[in-house]
Short mmCIF file of C-alpha atoms and ligand atoms in Angstrom, two decimals:
data_model
loop_
_atom_site.label_atom_id
_atom_site.label_comp_id
_atom_site.label_asym_id
_atom_site.label_seq_id
_atom_site.Cartn_x
_atom_site.Cartn_y
_atom_site.Cartn_z
CA MET A 1 36.23 96.70 -14.54
CA THR A 2 39.06 94.35 -13.34
CA ASN A 3 37.77 94.08 -9.79
CA TYR A 4 41.35 94.07 -7.56
CA PHE A 5 39.45 94.27 -4.11
CA PRO A 6 41.07 91.24 -2.00
CA GLU A 7 38.24 88.65 -0.68
CA ASN A 8 38.68 90.03 2.85
CA PHE A 9 38.47 93.38 1.88
CA LEU A 10 36.73 94.99 5.29
CA TRP A 11 33.82 96.95 3.62
CA GLY A 12 31.47 99.25 6.25
CA GLY A 13 30.62 102.88 8.02
CA ALA A 14 31.96 105.10 10.48
CA THR A 15 30.36 107.49 13.01
CA ALA A 16 31.59 109.19 16.06
CA ALA A 17 29.93 108.85 19.53
CA ASN A 18 29.54 112.80 20.17
CA GLN A 19 27.87 113.32 16.06
CA LEU A 20 26.04 110.25 16.76
CA GLU A 21 24.88 108.95 19.91
CA GLY A 22 22.95 111.90 22.11
CA GLY A 23 21.99 110.63 25.65
CA TRP A 24 24.70 113.58 26.24
CA ASP A 25 23.70 113.47 30.08
CA LYS A 26 22.52 109.84 30.07
CA GLY A 27 24.06 106.83 32.31
CA GLY A 28 26.34 109.38 34.39
CA LYS A 29 28.06 110.52 31.44
CA GLY A 30 29.92 113.92 31.94
CA LEU A 31 30.19 116.94 29.65
CA SER A 32 32.45 116.52 26.68
CA VAL A 33 34.00 119.77 24.45
CA SER A 34 31.52 118.48 21.70
CA ASP A 35 28.46 119.01 24.13
CA VAL A 36 29.20 122.48 24.21
CA TYR A 37 30.42 123.49 20.96
CA THR A 38 28.14 126.33 19.69
CA PHE A 39 28.16 127.34 15.62
CA ASN A 40 26.74 130.46 14.42
CA SER A 41 25.18 129.49 10.85
CA ASP A 42 25.18 133.15 9.71
CA LEU A 43 28.22 133.26 7.50
CA PRO A 44 28.15 132.02 3.93
CA LYS A 45 28.38 127.87 3.80
CA ASP A 46 31.94 128.20 2.33
CA GLN A 47 32.93 129.68 5.21
CA TRP A 48 31.54 127.41 8.10
CA THR A 49 34.51 125.37 8.57
CA ASP A 50 36.42 128.47 9.41
CA GLN A 51 33.97 128.29 12.70
CA TRP A 52 36.04 125.94 14.16
CA HIS A 53 37.10 128.65 16.32
CA MET A 54 38.65 129.01 20.30
CA MET A 55 36.52 128.68 22.86
CA THR A 56 37.10 131.53 26.07
CA TYR A 57 36.09 130.24 29.34
CA ASP A 58 33.29 132.77 29.13
CA GLN A 59 31.96 131.09 26.12
CA VAL A 60 32.41 127.62 28.01
CA ASN A 61 30.73 128.50 31.35
CA GLN A 62 27.73 130.12 29.77
CA ALA A 63 27.45 126.74 27.50
CA GLN A 64 27.52 124.48 30.52
CA ASP A 65 24.21 126.12 31.03
CA HIS A 66 22.45 123.03 30.56
CA SER A 67 19.09 124.60 29.57
CA SER A 68 20.13 125.59 26.28
CA ASN A 69 20.15 122.33 24.81
CA GLN A 70 18.83 123.13 21.20
CA LEU A 71 21.77 125.29 20.92
CA TYR A 72 23.83 122.44 20.93
CA PRO A 73 22.55 119.64 18.33
CA LYS A 74 25.19 117.11 19.45
CA ARG A 75 23.90 116.21 22.73
CA LEU A 76 20.70 115.17 21.05
CA GLY A 77 22.72 113.33 18.25
CA VAL A 78 20.38 111.28 16.44
CA ASP A 79 19.56 109.07 19.70
CA PHE A 80 21.73 106.70 18.74
CA TYR A 81 22.01 105.82 22.72
CA HIS A 82 18.54 103.92 22.59
CA ARG A 83 17.94 102.91 19.10
CA PHE A 84 21.66 101.21 18.35
CA LYS A 85 19.91 98.02 18.23
CA ALA A 86 17.83 98.93 15.17
CA ASP A 87 20.58 100.87 13.60
CA ILE A 88 23.22 97.56 13.75
CA ALA A 89 20.53 95.57 12.19
CA LEU A 90 20.31 98.31 9.33
CA PHE A 91 24.08 98.18 9.14
CA ALA A 92 24.12 94.11 9.02
CA GLU A 93 21.26 94.09 5.98
CA MET A 94 23.81 96.17 4.06
CA GLY A 95 26.48 93.54 4.72
CA PHE A 96 28.68 95.71 6.75
CA LYS A 97 31.94 93.53 7.53
CA THR A 98 32.93 96.20 10.09
CA TYR A 99 32.20 99.12 11.80
CA ARG A 100 33.99 102.07 13.09
CA MET A 101 32.90 104.10 15.66
CA SER A 102 34.12 106.00 18.90
CA ILE A 103 33.83 105.75 22.46
CA ALA A 104 32.88 108.42 24.28
CA TRP A 105 35.33 109.30 26.93
CA THR A 106 33.20 111.08 29.46
CA ARG A 107 30.49 107.88 29.49
CA LEU A 108 33.67 106.07 31.15
CA PHE A 109 35.07 109.11 33.55
CA PRO A 110 33.14 111.88 33.22
CA LYS A 111 35.32 114.50 34.46
CA GLY A 112 38.26 112.46 32.87
CA ASP A 113 40.11 113.02 36.10
CA GLU A 114 38.16 110.16 38.12
CA THR A 115 40.14 107.01 39.69
CA GLU A 116 37.28 104.65 38.93
CA PRO A 117 35.36 104.35 35.21
CA ASN A 118 31.46 104.63 35.61
CA GLU A 119 30.02 101.41 35.40
CA ALA A 120 26.90 102.43 33.30
CA GLY A 121 29.36 103.76 30.20
CA LEU A 122 31.06 100.94 30.38
CA LYS A 123 28.19 98.68 29.98
CA PHE A 124 26.53 100.58 27.31
CA TYR A 125 29.67 100.00 24.71
CA ASP A 126 29.51 96.10 26.43
CA ALA A 127 26.06 95.92 24.63
CA LEU A 128 27.12 97.85 21.54
CA PHE A 129 29.87 95.74 20.86
CA ASP A 130 27.82 92.81 21.62
CA GLU A 131 25.17 93.21 19.38
CA LEU A 132 27.84 94.47 16.02
CA LEU A 133 29.42 90.82 17.26
CA LYS A 134 25.99 89.34 16.76
CA TYR A 135 25.85 90.13 12.80
CA ASN A 136 29.96 89.32 12.74
CA ILE A 137 30.49 93.32 12.41
CA ILE A 138 33.99 93.73 13.07
CA PRO A 139 34.43 96.93 15.61
CA LEU A 140 37.06 99.52 14.66
CA VAL A 141 37.36 101.75 17.69
CA SER A 142 38.62 105.32 18.22
CA LEU A 143 39.39 106.24 21.81
CA SER A 144 39.24 109.88 20.80
CA HIS A 145 37.33 111.69 18.18
CA TYR A 146 36.64 115.29 19.32
CA GLU A 147 34.99 113.99 22.84
CA MET A 148 37.69 114.72 25.08
CA PRO A 149 36.15 115.51 28.89
CA LEU A 150 35.46 119.21 29.52
CA TYR A 151 36.98 119.40 32.73
CA LEU A 152 40.09 118.36 31.21
CA VAL A 153 40.19 121.26 29.16
CA THR A 154 38.97 123.65 31.77
CA GLU A 155 40.56 122.71 34.67
CA TYR A 156 44.14 121.43 33.19
CA GLY A 157 44.21 123.22 30.08
CA GLY A 158 43.31 120.10 27.41
CA TRP A 159 46.36 118.60 25.88
CA SER A 160 48.64 121.61 26.45
CA ASN A 161 49.12 119.93 29.71
CA ARG A 162 51.31 116.78 29.91
CA ILE A 163 48.92 115.34 32.89
CA VAL A 164 46.42 114.85 30.80
CA ILE A 165 48.23 111.69 29.35
CA ASP A 166 48.10 110.02 32.38
CA TYR A 167 44.29 110.31 32.25
CA TYR A 168 44.16 109.38 29.06
CA MET A 169 46.37 106.30 29.62
CA GLN A 170 43.67 105.58 32.33
CA PHE A 171 40.91 105.69 30.23
CA ALA A 172 42.91 103.41 27.29
CA THR A 173 43.67 100.85 30.07
CA THR A 174 39.83 100.51 31.17
CA VAL A 175 38.64 100.45 27.52
CA PHE A 176 41.58 97.77 26.81
CA ASN A 177 40.95 95.90 29.85
CA ARG A 178 37.06 95.81 28.93
CA TYR A 179 36.80 95.33 25.70
CA LYS A 180 40.08 92.88 24.97
CA ASP A 181 38.23 90.05 24.03
CA LYS A 182 35.70 92.25 21.46
CA VAL A 183 37.82 94.62 19.67
CA THR A 184 40.87 94.05 17.59
CA TYR A 185 41.24 97.05 15.77
CA TRP A 186 41.93 100.43 17.44
CA ILE A 187 43.06 104.22 16.79
CA PRO A 188 43.78 106.40 19.63
CA PHE A 189 43.39 109.85 17.83
CA ASN A 190 40.98 110.66 15.35
CA GLU A 191 42.71 112.97 12.56
CA ILE A 192 45.43 114.00 15.23
CA ASN A 193 46.51 116.51 12.71
CA CYS A 194 43.60 118.72 13.32
CA VAL A 195 45.39 119.96 16.09
CA LYS A 196 45.96 122.90 13.84
CA HIS A 197 42.32 124.01 13.90
CA HIS A 198 40.82 122.12 16.78
CA PRO A 199 42.62 124.39 19.57
CA TYR A 200 39.97 123.79 22.57
CA VAL A 201 39.92 119.96 21.37
CA SER A 202 43.95 119.51 21.50
CA VAL A 203 45.17 122.10 23.10
CA GLY A 204 42.55 123.18 25.47
CA ILE A 205 40.95 126.50 25.91
CA ILE A 206 42.90 129.23 24.72
CA GLU A 207 42.39 132.63 25.74
CA GLU A 208 42.21 134.85 22.35
CA ASN A 209 45.48 136.36 23.01
CA HIS A 210 47.55 133.51 23.66
CA PRO A 211 51.38 134.26 23.98
CA ASN A 212 52.63 131.32 21.08
CA ILE A 213 49.50 129.56 20.14
CA GLU A 214 52.02 127.24 17.69
CA GLN A 215 54.16 126.34 20.63
CA ALA A 216 50.81 125.32 22.43
CA LYS A 217 49.89 123.40 19.40
CA TYR A 218 52.68 121.62 18.69
CA GLN A 219 53.82 120.91 22.25
CA SER A 220 49.83 119.64 22.79
CA ALA A 221 50.79 117.22 19.67
CA HIS A 222 54.03 116.11 21.07
CA HIS A 223 51.66 115.05 24.30
CA GLN A 224 49.27 113.35 22.07
CA PHE A 225 52.08 111.61 20.22
CA VAL A 226 53.37 110.41 23.73
CA ALA A 227 50.23 109.14 24.75
CA SER A 228 49.59 107.38 21.22
CA ALA A 229 52.70 105.48 21.33
CA LEU A 230 51.72 104.42 25.11
CA ALA A 231 48.39 103.40 23.94
CA THR A 232 49.97 101.25 21.23
CA ALA A 233 52.08 99.83 23.61
CA LEU A 234 49.76 98.90 26.25
CA CYS A 235 47.38 97.65 23.59
CA HIS A 236 50.12 95.17 22.18
CA GLN A 237 50.44 94.12 25.38
CA LEU A 238 47.04 93.12 26.87
CA ILE A 239 45.53 92.44 23.15
CA PRO A 240 48.41 90.46 21.33
CA ASP A 241 46.43 90.28 17.74
CA ALA A 242 45.22 94.03 18.51
CA LYS A 243 46.20 96.39 15.27
CA VAL A 244 46.50 100.13 16.31
CA GLY A 245 46.51 102.54 13.79
CA CYS A 246 47.17 105.98 13.49
CA MET A 247 44.84 108.64 11.86
CA ILE A 248 44.83 111.96 9.76
CA SER A 249 42.33 114.07 8.32
CA TYR A 250 44.02 113.88 4.46
CA GLN A 251 43.72 117.04 1.74
CA LEU A 252 45.41 115.90 -1.35
CA LEU A 253 47.09 119.05 -1.73
CA VAL A 254 48.26 120.08 -5.70
CA PRO A 255 50.38 123.23 -6.97
CA TYR A 256 48.13 125.55 -8.58
CA SER A 257 50.88 126.38 -11.56
CA CYS A 258 54.30 124.55 -12.35
CA ASP A 259 55.85 127.90 -10.90
CA PRO A 260 58.62 126.44 -9.02
CA ASP A 261 57.18 128.52 -5.75
CA ASP A 262 54.01 126.71 -6.03
CA ILE A 263 55.56 123.23 -6.35
CA GLN A 264 58.04 124.37 -2.91
CA LYS A 265 54.61 125.56 -0.77
CA THR A 266 52.74 122.61 -1.83
CA THR A 267 55.58 119.91 -0.49
CA GLU A 268 55.31 122.20 2.63
CA SER A 269 52.08 122.42 2.79
CA GLN A 270 50.99 118.83 2.83
CA ARG A 271 54.13 118.47 5.19
CA THR A 272 51.13 119.74 7.67
CA SER A 273 49.50 116.72 7.92
CA LEU A 274 52.16 114.04 6.85
CA PHE A 275 54.28 115.42 10.17
CA PHE A 276 51.85 113.58 12.00
CA THR A 277 52.18 110.40 10.53
CA ASP A 278 55.37 111.04 10.10
CA VAL A 279 55.85 111.05 13.83
CA LEU A 280 53.57 107.98 14.52
CA SER A 281 54.30 105.54 11.60
CA ARG A 282 58.08 106.25 11.54
CA GLY A 283 58.87 106.61 15.20
CA TYR A 284 60.59 109.73 14.85
CA TYR A 285 60.55 113.79 14.19
CA PRO A 286 61.20 114.25 10.53
CA SER A 287 64.30 116.07 9.92
CA TYR A 288 62.06 119.08 8.17
CA ALA A 289 60.46 119.67 11.84
CA LYS A 290 63.75 121.36 12.95
CA ARG A 291 62.93 124.08 10.27
CA LEU A 292 59.58 124.08 10.72
CA PHE A 293 59.70 125.12 14.44
CA GLU A 294 62.39 127.59 13.91
CA GLU A 295 60.49 129.05 11.79
CA LYS A 296 57.21 129.04 13.74
CA GLY A 297 58.95 129.51 17.37
CA VAL A 298 58.41 126.28 18.52
CA THR A 299 60.94 124.95 21.36
CA LEU A 300 59.34 121.27 22.25
CA VAL A 301 59.50 120.42 25.57
CA ILE A 302 60.63 116.55 25.34
CA GLU A 303 60.89 114.62 28.36
CA GLU A 304 63.64 111.75 29.53
CA GLY A 305 62.25 108.71 27.52
CA ASP A 306 59.56 110.39 25.01
CA LEU A 307 61.67 109.65 21.96
CA ALA A 308 62.40 106.48 22.69
CA LEU A 309 58.95 105.61 23.22
CA LEU A 310 57.78 106.82 20.00
CA ARG A 311 60.59 104.90 17.61
CA ALA A 312 59.48 101.66 19.80
CA HIS A 313 56.15 101.91 19.37
CA THR A 314 54.90 102.85 15.95
CA ALA A 315 51.28 102.14 14.15
CA ASP A 316 50.56 98.86 12.90
CA PHE A 317 48.50 100.59 10.17
CA ILE A 318 48.00 104.36 8.48
CA SER A 319 44.09 105.34 8.35
CA PHE A 320 42.97 108.48 7.11
CA SER A 321 39.92 110.65 6.03
CA TYR A 322 39.57 111.50 2.17
CA TYR A 323 37.11 114.21 1.20
CA MET A 324 38.85 116.63 -0.95
CA SER A 325 42.14 118.07 -2.73
CA SER A 326 43.04 121.92 -3.06
CA ALA A 327 45.62 123.73 -5.21
CA ILE A 328 48.39 125.86 -3.09
CA SER A 329 49.40 128.90 -4.98
CA ALA A 330 52.94 130.49 -3.57
CA HIS A 331 51.52 134.05 -4.66
CA PRO A 332 47.71 133.90 -4.36
CA GLU A 333 47.63 137.43 -4.84
CA ARG A 334 48.66 137.18 -8.55
CA LEU A 335 45.96 134.89 -9.27
CA GLU A 336 42.85 137.29 -10.31
CA SER A 337 40.41 135.30 -11.28
CA ALA A 338 41.04 132.36 -9.04
CA GLU A 339 39.06 131.70 -6.33
CA GLY A 340 40.42 130.91 -2.54
CA ASN A 341 39.29 127.51 -1.32
CA LEU A 342 38.44 128.74 2.54
CA ILE A 343 38.15 125.20 3.72
CA THR A 344 41.72 124.59 3.15
CA GLY A 345 43.27 127.94 2.89
CA GLY A 346 44.27 127.08 -0.83
CA ILE A 347 42.92 128.09 -4.03
CA LYS A 348 40.02 126.51 -5.65
CA ASN A 349 40.97 123.98 -8.61
CA PRO A 350 39.43 125.13 -11.87
CA TYR A 351 38.66 121.30 -12.96
CA LEU A 352 36.83 120.23 -10.09
CA ALA A 353 33.83 120.49 -8.97
CA SER A 354 32.56 121.48 -4.98
CA SER A 355 30.08 120.55 -2.96
CA LYS A 356 27.58 123.23 -1.19
CA TRP A 357 30.09 123.62 1.43
CA GLY A 358 33.38 124.17 -0.87
CA TRP A 359 34.97 120.74 -0.48
CA GLN A 360 36.29 120.25 -3.80
CA ILE A 361 35.19 116.84 -5.04
CA ASP A 362 38.37 114.33 -6.71
CA PRO A 363 38.12 110.96 -6.56
CA LYS A 364 41.50 110.63 -8.64
CA GLY A 365 42.93 112.51 -5.51
CA LEU A 366 42.24 109.72 -3.38
CA ARG A 367 44.66 107.15 -5.89
CA SER A 368 47.20 109.86 -5.52
CA ALA A 369 46.66 110.00 -1.83
CA LEU A 370 46.89 106.29 -0.87
CA ASN A 371 49.60 106.07 -3.68
CA GLN A 372 51.77 109.25 -1.62
CA LEU A 373 50.76 107.60 1.66
CA TYR A 374 51.95 104.34 0.61
CA ASP A 375 55.10 105.17 -1.40
CA ARG A 376 55.95 107.11 2.06
CA TYR A 377 55.55 104.49 4.66
CA GLN A 378 54.75 101.42 3.16
CA LYS A 379 52.67 100.25 5.69
CA PRO A 380 48.50 98.90 5.32
CA LEU A 381 46.11 101.44 4.37
CA PHE A 382 42.79 101.97 5.70
CA ILE A 383 40.27 104.71 4.57
CA ALA A 384 38.39 105.62 7.53
CA GLU A 385 36.01 108.20 6.53
CA ASN A 386 34.84 109.40 2.63
CA GLY A 387 31.59 110.63 1.94
CA LEU A 388 29.29 113.28 0.02
CA GLY A 389 27.37 115.77 2.79
CA ALA A 390 24.45 117.32 1.01
CA GLU A 391 20.95 118.67 1.94
CA ASP A 392 19.00 115.42 1.41
CA VAL A 393 15.34 115.62 0.58
CA LEU A 394 12.94 113.17 2.12
CA GLU A 395 9.66 112.86 -0.57
CA ASP A 396 7.02 110.35 -0.21
CA GLY A 397 8.98 108.41 2.30
CA LYS A 398 12.31 108.17 -0.18
CA VAL A 399 15.26 109.67 -0.58
CA HIS A 400 17.04 109.85 -4.26
CA ASP A 401 20.37 110.40 -3.53
CA SER A 402 22.03 109.43 -6.94
CA TYR A 403 24.87 112.12 -6.63
CA ARG A 404 25.98 110.40 -3.13
CA ILE A 405 26.19 106.84 -5.01
CA ALA A 406 27.72 108.69 -7.91
CA TYR A 407 30.35 110.46 -5.06
CA LEU A 408 31.44 107.34 -3.51
CA SER A 409 31.28 104.70 -6.93
CA ALA A 410 34.08 107.31 -8.15
CA HIS A 411 35.71 107.04 -5.26
CA LEU A 412 35.69 103.21 -4.80
CA SER A 413 36.69 103.08 -8.48
CA GLN A 414 40.07 104.53 -7.64
CA ILE A 415 40.35 102.79 -4.70
CA ASN A 416 40.12 99.77 -6.98
CA GLU A 417 42.98 101.31 -9.59
CA ALA A 418 45.16 102.47 -6.42
CA LEU A 419 44.77 98.53 -5.76
CA HIS A 420 45.93 97.82 -9.02
CA ASP A 421 48.90 100.05 -8.43
CA GLY A 422 49.99 97.87 -5.78
CA VAL A 423 48.77 99.82 -2.79
CA GLU A 424 47.76 97.42 0.50
CA VAL A 425 44.70 98.77 1.25
CA PHE A 426 42.34 96.67 3.52
CA GLY A 427 39.09 98.35 4.40
CA TYR A 428 36.59 101.49 3.84
CA THR A 429 34.33 102.85 6.07
CA ALA A 430 31.71 105.55 4.38
CA TRP A 431 31.47 108.48 6.62
CA GLY A 432 28.21 108.69 8.18
CA CYS A 433 26.78 105.85 7.32
CA ILE A 434 23.57 106.76 8.67
CA ASP A 435 22.83 110.81 9.00
CA ILE A 436 24.42 112.23 12.23
CA ILE A 437 25.31 115.95 12.96
CA SER A 438 27.67 117.29 11.34
CA ALA A 439 31.51 118.11 12.99
CA SER A 440 31.70 121.62 11.26
CA THR A 441 28.50 122.89 11.03
CA ASN A 442 26.81 121.19 13.86
CA GLN A 443 23.63 120.44 12.01
CA ILE A 444 22.23 117.13 10.38
CA SER A 445 21.04 118.94 7.23
CA LYS A 446 24.45 118.36 6.31
CA ARG A 447 24.06 114.36 5.75
CA TYR A 448 26.47 111.74 4.67
CA GLY A 449 24.19 108.84 5.42
CA PHE A 450 22.76 105.67 3.45
CA ILE A 451 19.88 105.67 6.33
CA TYR A 452 18.16 109.04 6.49
CA VAL A 453 17.40 110.22 10.01
CA ASP A 454 13.48 112.11 10.27
CA ALA A 455 15.00 115.23 12.27
CA ASP A 456 15.71 118.85 11.69
CA ASP A 457 18.72 121.34 12.82
CA LEU A 458 16.51 122.22 16.08
CA GLY A 459 16.45 118.64 17.17
CA GLN A 460 12.61 118.38 16.15
CA GLY A 461 11.16 115.40 14.49
CA SER A 462 10.15 111.53 14.50
CA TYR A 463 13.83 110.42 14.63
CA ASN A 464 12.72 107.75 12.03
CA ARG A 465 15.07 106.11 10.04
CA VAL A 466 14.47 105.63 6.09
CA LYS A 467 16.75 103.56 3.92
CA LYS A 468 18.01 105.99 1.08
CA ASP A 469 18.45 104.39 -2.32
CA SER A 470 22.11 104.36 -1.56
CA PHE A 471 21.27 101.93 1.14
CA ALA A 472 20.40 98.94 -1.72
CA TRP A 473 23.52 100.29 -3.70
CA TYR A 474 26.11 100.07 -0.98
CA LYS A 475 24.44 96.56 -0.04
CA SER A 476 25.18 95.03 -3.47
CA VAL A 477 28.65 96.67 -3.51
CA ILE A 478 29.47 94.67 -0.37
CA GLN A 479 27.72 91.79 -1.89
CA SER A 480 29.67 91.61 -4.94
CA ASN A 481 32.97 92.68 -3.01
CA GLY A 482 33.61 95.75 -5.17
CA ASN A 483 32.18 94.18 -8.71
CA SER A 484 28.89 96.92 -8.55
CA ILE A 485 30.95 100.12 -7.69
C1 LIG B 1 36.25 114.78 9.60
C2 LIG B 1 36.06 114.43 11.49
C3 LIG B 1 34.34 113.44 11.18
C4 LIG B 1 33.15 114.11 10.32
C5 LIG B 1 33.66 114.38 8.65
C6 LIG B 1 32.54 115.35 7.99
O1 LIG B 1 37.04 115.71 9.80
O2 LIG B 1 36.99 112.97 11.91
O3 LIG B 1 34.27 113.40 12.44
O4 LIG B 1 32.25 114.99 11.02
O5 LIG B 1 35.05 115.44 9.05
O6 LIG B 1 32.66 116.85 8.38
P1 LIG B 1 31.68 117.33 8.88
O7 LIG B 1 30.64 116.37 9.17
O8 LIG B 1 32.05 118.70 8.92
O9 LIG B 1 30.89 117.81 7.05
#
C-alpha cells in the first residue's frame, strides 16, 4: 500500500464526558440529561437505538431520585474522574497525537443558569489538559456532547427556548477564557444533526403529544446554529489560532436500487444530515430548506441578525462520526426479501455484514463519505468517531479483539484511498479508545476500546484496565504513521 497519510496527521482516540467520567455528583457537578437517561434492554438488540426516547416530566422527576444509581450507568462511567492520569498515560503509550473529549457542562454550571462557574469543575479540566499536554497530546474539545444541564431542559425547555443560547454562551466564554492557552481545537456541538432523534437533548422535554415536534426540532436546531456561530466568533476573538469545527453523525445513504424513486429518496434522506453542515459550513440555509420546511409544517422564528451571524462565522473544519451506511428504498413495501434497517430507517444492504447491533459495516462507504463531504464543502475534514462496538471477552487477562483490528484497518485503508483521491483529512480519533458506557444502549458491554475496563453493566467490577490486542496494533499504526495499518 502506498501511504498517503501526511506527516502531521492527528492520530488519536475519542470519548465523551458523560460516557466516561463517572463522578456524576462529585466536585459540585449538577445533573445532566445523560445522568437521567434510562434504558430498557428487553427489546432485541437491533431495535435498541430506537430506545432514544422522549422523556416526560414524570420520567425525569423519577430519575432524579439519586437512590437508583444502578439504573443510570452513565453516572458511574468508567471512573475516569479519579483515574484520568493513568488512562492518559495509556493513551500516550499508544502514541496519541490528539485526544477528543468533551467538557461536562454541569461540572462548570451545575444547573446551567448560574452567573458564576463552579471552580472545582474548572480545576478538574485544568488538571486533565495539563496531563494531556505533559505527553504532547493535543486536546480536541466538544463543548456539548449530549450532556446539557437537566435543569435547562426541565426549567426552560432545552434548546426549544432561545434563552438557552445565552446560558450556552456563558459556558463557552468561561471555557475559552480559562483554557485559551491549552486548547486550540474546538467543536461547539457533538452530532448537531441528531436533533432528529435525541429530542430531550436538543429540544428539551417533549410532552408525548407535542403539537408540532418538527417545528420544535428545527427551531431548536436554529438556536443551536446561532449558538455555534456565536461560539465560533468568540473563540476566534479570544484564541487567535483556534480552529472551530462543526460535527455531525454521518451515515452514508445509498439507493437500494436504480429505481429513480430510490435515487430521489436517497438524495432527500442524505440531506437530513447535510442540512446541518450546509448551514454551519456554508453559512446560510440551503435552498431546499424552503420545501423541506413547507412539507414539515415548520416556520422558523429567525431574529434580526441571526442570518448575518451564520454567514459571518462558519466552521473552520468539518468533523463527523462514521460507523455505518444504509440503503434507502422509496418503496420498501415492494421488497419481500429485504430486511429493514431499524437503526437508520433504511433497508439492510445485502452486500454488507452487520454488527450485533445491526450497524452495517461499510469501510468503502467511508471513502465515499469523505469524497462527498470534501466535494461539497472543500474544507479540511476530521473523522471524530469510528469504531466497532462488540461484546469483548476477557480471558486469562487478555482480550483478543482481532475483529476490531480488522474493522479499523479496513476503514483506515479507505481513508488512505480518500487522501489519494485528494481529500484533505487531517485527523482520526477512534471512538471509545477506552471502554465506556454506550450512548444508545447505556451499557459498557457494547465495548469499543483499545483498553478493556473490568466492569459489568451493573457497574460492578475492579475497574482495572487491560490492554486489548488492538492496543499494540494501534500503537504500531501511529508509530508508522499509517504504514502498518
Ligand atoms: C455517537 C455518539 C457517541 C458514541 C457513538 C457510538 O452517536 O456521538 O457518543 O456513543 O455514537 O454509539 P453507541 O455508544 O450507542 O454504540
